[in-house]
Amino acid sequence: MRTEPLMNFTYTEGSDGVMYPNIAVNKAQIGKFGQTWKTYMKLNHPQRLSELNMMGMLHSTMKEIDEEADNYKENVIQSLLKKRPLPQTENILERAAHMGMLARIAQELAMSEIVFQTR
């Protein structure tokens, strides 16, 4: 059983005499992939999610997954565009539908390959 603290904090005494830990909250936004991963972990691996939270690694892991999945999605879209280029037509809706289809495929792949994985 662990006896040492998970994190060592420094404290500042408040005007009311209470000792408050000196902590900062990272306000960087997490995107949909990071949020989806957190929900997946909460439903399927709550113990691991708690461990990451207690170690102070939850936010950084969510951010890492979000960036990794975004990059993966963009790479897949570029790869799919080489295999299935945009239709050469003046119809903007047809071109948008094609890009939407490629984006949905890339998003599904990013979810299965990166987001729905235990870390």
Tab-separated table of C-alpha atoms in Angstrom:
chain	number	residue	atom	x	y	z
A	1	MET	CA	0.000	0.000	0.000
A	2	ARG	CA	1.269	3.441	-0.911
A	3	THR	CA	2.249	5.675	1.997
A	4	GLU	CA	3.795	8.639	0.177
A	5	PRO	CA	1.488	11.309	-1.256
A	6	LEU	CA	0.641	11.164	-4.970
A	7	MET	CA	1.410	14.853	-5.333
A	8	ASN	CA	3.377	17.239	-3.148
A	9	PHE	CA	1.716	20.624	-2.822
A	10	THR	CA	2.928	23.874	-1.399
A	11	TYR	CA	0.426	25.771	0.717
A	12	THR	CA	-0.417	29.391	1.379
A	13	GLU	CA	-2.192	30.525	4.514
A	14	GLY	CA	-5.359	32.412	3.730
A	15	SER	CA	-6.683	35.413	5.647
A	16	ASP	CA	-9.077	33.052	7.427
A	17	GLY	CA	-6.165	30.965	8.777
A	18	VAL	CA	-6.843	27.997	6.483
A	19	MET	CA	-3.957	26.530	4.466
A	20	TYR	CA	-4.835	26.463	0.745
A	21	PRO	CA	-2.851	24.396	-1.800
A	22	ASN	CA	-1.098	26.331	-4.555
A	23	ILE	CA	-2.610	24.743	-7.632
A	24	ALA	CA	-3.350	26.071	-11.090
A	25	VAL	CA	-6.056	24.930	-13.459
A	26	ASN	CA	-5.073	24.490	-17.086
A	27	LYS	CA	-7.800	26.217	-19.097
A	28	ALA	CA	-6.838	24.803	-22.489
A	29	GLN	CA	-9.866	23.450	-24.280
A	30	ILE	CA	-10.170	19.767	-25.045
A	31	GLY	CA	-11.832	18.835	-28.326
A	32	LYS	CA	-14.416	16.224	-29.164
A	33	PHE	CA	-11.944	13.339	-29.441
A	34	GLY	CA	-10.526	13.983	-25.962
A	35	GLN	CA	-13.992	14.352	-24.464
A	36	THR	CA	-15.201	11.182	-26.202
A	37	TRP	CA	-12.183	9.270	-24.873
A	38	LYS	CA	-12.960	10.454	-21.339
A	39	THR	CA	-16.569	9.261	-21.678
A	40	TYR	CA	-15.364	5.929	-23.068
A	41	MET	CA	-12.958	5.503	-20.140
A	42	LYS	CA	-15.611	6.510	-17.616
A	43	LEU	CA	-17.976	3.824	-18.933
A	44	ASN	CA	-15.466	1.037	-19.598
A	45	HIS	CA	-12.385	1.664	-17.427
A	46	PRO	CA	-13.355	3.904	-14.496
A	47	GLN	CA	-10.483	2.645	-12.317
A	48	ARG	CA	-7.857	3.690	-14.889
A	49	LEU	CA	-9.566	7.043	-15.339
A	50	SER	CA	-9.389	7.612	-11.576
A	51	GLU	CA	-5.699	6.679	-11.558
A	52	LEU	CA	-4.916	9.189	-14.307
A	53	ASN	CA	-6.911	11.844	-12.472
A	54	MET	CA	-5.125	11.210	-9.158
A	55	MET	CA	-1.716	11.313	-10.852
A	56	GLY	CA	-2.612	14.637	-12.467
A	57	MET	CA	-2.302	13.182	-15.967
A	58	LEU	CA	-5.948	13.176	-17.059
A	59	HIS	CA	-5.974	16.570	-18.772
A	60	SER	CA	-2.660	16.026	-20.553
A	61	THR	CA	-3.760	12.564	-21.730
A	62	MET	CA	-7.048	13.960	-23.049
A	63	LYS	CA	-5.195	16.722	-24.876
A	64	GLU	CA	-2.695	14.239	-26.336
A	65	ILE	CA	-5.464	11.940	-27.577
A	66	ASP	CA	-7.379	14.869	-29.053
A	67	GLU	CA	-4.336	16.102	-31.001
A	68	GLU	CA	-3.348	12.604	-32.108
A	69	ALA	CA	-6.858	11.793	-33.357
A	70	ASP	CA	-7.167	15.154	-35.156
A	71	ASN	CA	-3.851	14.573	-36.953
A	72	TYR	CA	-4.833	10.998	-37.792
A	73	LYS	CA	-8.171	12.176	-39.195
A	74	GLU	CA	-6.498	14.803	-41.403
A	75	ASN	CA	-3.976	12.259	-42.709
A	76	VAL	CA	-6.751	9.784	-43.523
A	77	ILE	CA	-8.736	12.477	-45.351
A	78	GLN	CA	-5.676	13.353	-47.465
A	79	SER	CA	-5.083	9.675	-48.198
A	80	LEU	CA	-8.719	9.145	-49.184
A	81	LEU	CA	-8.643	12.217	-51.431
A	82	LYS	CA	-5.778	10.639	-53.392
A	83	LYS	CA	-7.826	7.460	-53.907
A	84	ARG	CA	-11.172	9.217	-54.400
A	85	PRO	CA	-10.555	12.763	-55.656
A	86	LEU	CA	-13.234	15.422	-55.583
A	87	PRO	CA	-15.655	15.148	-58.488
A	88	GLN	CA	-14.884	17.571	-61.298
A	89	THR	CA	-18.230	19.310	-61.343
A	90	GLU	CA	-19.643	22.757	-60.779
A	91	ASN	CA	-22.175	21.344	-58.316
A	92	ILE	CA	-20.952	22.569	-54.946
A	93	LEU	CA	-23.368	20.319	-53.067
A	94	GLU	CA	-21.962	17.218	-54.748
A	95	ARG	CA	-18.410	18.246	-53.843
A	96	ALA	CA	-19.451	19.038	-50.252
A	97	ALA	CA	-21.236	15.684	-49.940
A	98	HIS	CA	-18.096	13.908	-51.145
A	99	MET	CA	-15.916	15.732	-48.603
A	100	GLY	CA	-18.473	15.042	-45.872
A	101	MET	CA	-18.385	11.336	-46.676
A	102	LEU	CA	-14.587	11.279	-46.508
A	103	ALA	CA	-14.624	13.202	-43.220
A	104	ARG	CA	-17.104	10.738	-41.685
A	105	ILE	CA	-14.978	7.772	-42.752
A	106	ALA	CA	-11.855	9.419	-41.315
A	107	GLN	CA	-13.627	10.248	-38.057
A	108	GLU	CA	-14.840	6.660	-37.622
A	109	LEU	CA	-11.302	5.382	-38.198
A	110	ALA	CA	-9.851	7.885	-35.718
A	111	MET	CA	-12.409	6.815	-33.121
A	112	SER	CA	-11.676	3.112	-33.483
A	113	GLU	CA	-7.889	3.405	-33.844
A	114	ILE	CA	-7.124	6.107	-31.280
A	115	VAL	CA	-10.050	7.230	-29.148
A	116	PHE	CA	-11.528	3.881	-28.132
A	117	GLN	CA	-8.221	2.636	-26.731
A	118	THR	CA	-7.228	2.312	-23.080
A	119	ARG	CA	-4.204	4.328	-22.030
